[in-house]
Amino acid sequence: EYPSAAPCTGSERLQVFPRLRVSYGRNERVCRKTRKARRDRFFLSNMRRSGAYSSAAMAVRIEEQQLLVAALRSTRTGWVVDSWGVGGDEFVNIVQHRLLNGKNNIYYLNVGPFTGRDEFLETTHAGIGCSVQDICRGLDQNQPCILVLDDVVLDGANRAAIESELLEMVKTLVDFSESLHIIVRSRNTPSASDIAFVQLRPLDEADVAAYVAAALHGRGGNIPKGHDQI
């Protein structure tokens, strides 16, 4: 009798069949890319927020809307200064609607205290499990799009240097992808003059009147007598 052949291991089979080895390597690379793409889509989906806004909100802060849209079209960067209760989310949604022609390709990355580029990159990767470079690479597939660096806090005696480092990082990110627009959003007014910014303040009397008129018009109503003096 002939002795029974010992079963081949996976590596031995690949050595015996070189074509299989090439095919296996190619398939493994495809699988890795597929897994990475799925992971990036998962992280991006968690960076979305509601894109809702009202027609009434579109009727106010027209100058601020135009300024930010023009900056994003020109340099693909802009800065929004707001505070709680002034409708910052709705304002950003309106700007992205005007800039992207109604496409809701906007993503938010919470920053918090910014102390430097390297610390930000490490904190982001540790916090969400995905690097900023991978985020931008994933966003590049959803052309065009907006990334909001949200709730940025700049404090300390070296604030000017930290702000300069933040803006340099923003420039690097938009250079990374030609379809990416970045909005920095903070409570602090930037000191740099090389980035356009708008500051959202509580609505004045004229804006309140325009807001109410647009809201009532959207509902098919009229401004009640006396309310036109708001």
PDB file of N, CA and C in Angstrom, residues 18-19 27 35 48 58-59 62 64 70 85 94 102 104 106 114 119 131 149 159 161 184 189 196 212 217 220 225 229:
ATOM      1  N   PRO A  18       1.003  28.756  -7.280  1.00  0.00           N
ATOM      2  CA  PRO A  18       1.340  30.187  -7.248  1.00  0.00           C
ATOM      3  C   PRO A  18       0.197  31.077  -7.707  1.00  0.00           C
ATOM      4  N   ARG A  19      -0.608  30.610  -8.659  1.00  0.00           N
ATOM      5  CA  ARG A  19      -1.737  31.419  -9.107  1.00  0.00           C
ATOM      6  C   ARG A  19      -2.729  31.632  -7.972  1.00  0.00           C
ATOM      7  N   ASN A  27      -7.399  39.087  -3.298  1.00  0.00           N
ATOM      8  CA  ASN A  27      -8.685  39.078  -2.603  1.00  0.00           C
ATOM      9  C   ASN A  27      -8.562  39.623  -1.189  1.00  0.00           C
ATOM     10  N   ARG A  35     -13.461  46.393   4.124  1.00  0.00           N
ATOM     11  CA  ARG A  35     -13.699  46.572   5.556  1.00  0.00           C
ATOM     12  C   ARG A  35     -13.413  48.002   5.985  1.00  0.00           C
ATOM     13  N   ARG A  48     -23.067  62.974  11.239  1.00  0.00           N
ATOM     14  CA  ARG A  48     -24.153  63.740  10.636  1.00  0.00           C
ATOM     15  C   ARG A  48     -25.110  64.273  11.707  1.00  0.00           C
ATOM     16  N   MET A  58     -34.261  81.494   6.845  1.00  0.00           N
ATOM     17  CA  MET A  58     -33.596  81.918   5.611  1.00  0.00           C
ATOM     18  C   MET A  58     -33.818  83.391   5.329  1.00  0.00           C
ATOM     19  N   ALA A  59     -34.877  83.962   5.922  1.00  0.00           N
ATOM     20  CA  ALA A  59     -35.229  85.350   5.636  1.00  0.00           C
ATOM     21  C   ALA A  59     -34.461  86.346   6.492  1.00  0.00           C
ATOM     22  N   ILE A  62     -29.303  87.735   6.259  1.00  0.00           N
ATOM     23  CA  ILE A  62     -28.970  87.580   4.850  1.00  0.00           C
ATOM     24  C   ILE A  62     -27.519  87.970   4.583  1.00  0.00           C
ATOM     25  N   GLU A  64     -24.982  87.923   6.629  1.00  0.00           N
ATOM     26  CA  GLU A  64     -24.080  86.910   7.183  1.00  0.00           C
ATOM     27  C   GLU A  64     -24.060  85.659   6.307  1.00  0.00           C
ATOM     28  N   ALA A  70     -19.840  83.213   0.318  1.00  0.00           N
ATOM     29  CA  ALA A  70     -18.794  83.751  -0.570  1.00  0.00           C
ATOM     30  C   ALA A  70     -17.411  83.299  -0.124  1.00  0.00           C
ATOM     31  N   GLY A  85     -28.498  79.542  21.809  1.00  0.00           N
ATOM     32  CA  GLY A  85     -29.808  80.153  21.631  1.00  0.00           C
ATOM     33  C   GLY A  85     -29.933  81.136  20.493  1.00  0.00           C
ATOM     34  N   ILE A  94     -28.518  76.361   6.605  1.00  0.00           N
ATOM     35  CA  ILE A  94     -28.925  77.227   5.497  1.00  0.00           C
ATOM     36  C   ILE A  94     -27.735  77.511   4.584  1.00  0.00           C
ATOM     37  N   GLY A 102     -28.639  72.392  -2.048  1.00  0.00           N
ATOM     38  CA  GLY A 102     -29.633  71.501  -1.451  1.00  0.00           C
ATOM     39  C   GLY A 102     -29.122  70.145  -1.040  1.00  0.00           C
ATOM     40  N   ASN A 104     -27.363  67.584   1.249  1.00  0.00           N
ATOM     41  CA  ASN A 104     -27.096  67.583   2.685  1.00  0.00           C
ATOM     42  C   ASN A 104     -25.813  66.808   2.993  1.00  0.00           C
ATOM     43  N   ILE A 106     -23.051  67.453   4.962  1.00  0.00           N
ATOM     44  CA  ILE A 106     -22.403  68.228   6.012  1.00  0.00           C
ATOM     45  C   ILE A 106     -22.152  67.314   7.202  1.00  0.00           C
ATOM     46  N   PHE A 114      -8.848  73.386  21.974  1.00  0.00           N
ATOM     47  CA  PHE A 114      -7.803  73.115  20.986  1.00  0.00           C
ATOM     48  C   PHE A 114      -6.490  73.631  21.551  1.00  0.00           C
ATOM     49  N   GLU A 119      -2.021  67.259  19.352  1.00  0.00           N
ATOM     50  CA  GLU A 119      -2.939  66.819  20.392  1.00  0.00           C
ATOM     51  C   GLU A 119      -4.338  66.583  19.826  1.00  0.00           C
ATOM     52  N   SER A 131      -8.860  58.278  12.259  1.00  0.00           N
ATOM     53  CA  SER A 131      -7.984  59.431  12.133  1.00  0.00           C
ATOM     54  C   SER A 131      -8.658  60.536  11.319  1.00  0.00           C
ATOM     55  N   LEU A 149     -15.802  72.003  12.110  1.00  0.00           N
ATOM     56  CA  LEU A 149     -15.021  71.793  13.325  1.00  0.00           C
ATOM     57  C   LEU A 149     -15.761  72.533  14.432  1.00  0.00           C
ATOM     58  N   ARG A 159      -2.943  82.075  22.992  1.00  0.00           N
ATOM     59  CA  ARG A 159      -4.102  81.844  22.124  1.00  0.00           C
ATOM     60  C   ARG A 159      -3.810  82.196  20.670  1.00  0.00           C
ATOM     61  N   ALA A 161      -1.020  82.029  19.012  1.00  0.00           N
ATOM     62  CA  ALA A 161      -0.210  80.974  18.382  1.00  0.00           C
ATOM     63  C   ALA A 161      -1.043  79.723  18.134  1.00  0.00           C
ATOM     64  N   VAL A 184     -15.120  76.550  10.801  1.00  0.00           N
ATOM     65  CA  VAL A 184     -14.739  76.528  12.216  1.00  0.00           C
ATOM     66  C   VAL A 184     -15.849  77.234  12.986  1.00  0.00           C
ATOM     67  N   THR A 189     -14.197  85.000  19.022  1.00  0.00           N
ATOM     68  CA  THR A 189     -13.962  85.693  17.768  1.00  0.00           C
ATOM     69  C   THR A 189     -12.506  85.498  17.347  1.00  0.00           C
ATOM     70  N   ALA A 196     -12.357  84.624   6.781  1.00  0.00           N
ATOM     71  CA  ALA A 196     -13.613  85.359   6.910  1.00  0.00           C
ATOM     72  C   ALA A 196     -14.447  84.750   8.034  1.00  0.00           C
ATOM     73  N   VAL A 212     -40.882  86.725  11.590  1.00  0.00           N
ATOM     74  CA  VAL A 212     -42.304  86.466  11.826  1.00  0.00           C
ATOM     75  C   VAL A 212     -43.088  86.510  10.522  1.00  0.00           C
ATOM     76  N   HIS A 217     -46.069  83.711   6.446  1.00  0.00           N
ATOM     77  CA  HIS A 217     -46.282  83.512   5.011  1.00  0.00           C
ATOM     78  C   HIS A 217     -46.152  82.042   4.652  1.00  0.00           C
ATOM     79  N   GLY A 220     -49.262  80.406   5.329  1.00  0.00           N
ATOM     80  CA  GLY A 220     -50.422  80.934   4.627  1.00  0.00           C
ATOM     81  C   GLY A 220     -51.188  81.953   5.431  1.00  0.00           C
ATOM     82  N   LYS A 225     -52.620  92.380  13.307  1.00  0.00           N
ATOM     83  CA  LYS A 225     -52.574  93.804  13.449  1.00  0.00           C
ATOM     84  C   LYS A 225     -51.766  94.189  14.690  1.00  0.00           C
ATOM     85  N   GLN A 229     -45.162  96.003  14.065  1.00  0.00           N
ATOM     86  CA  GLN A 229     -44.303  96.975  14.719  1.00  0.00           C
ATOM     87  C   GLN A 229     -43.280  96.306  15.623  1.00  0.00           C
TER      88      GLN A 229
END
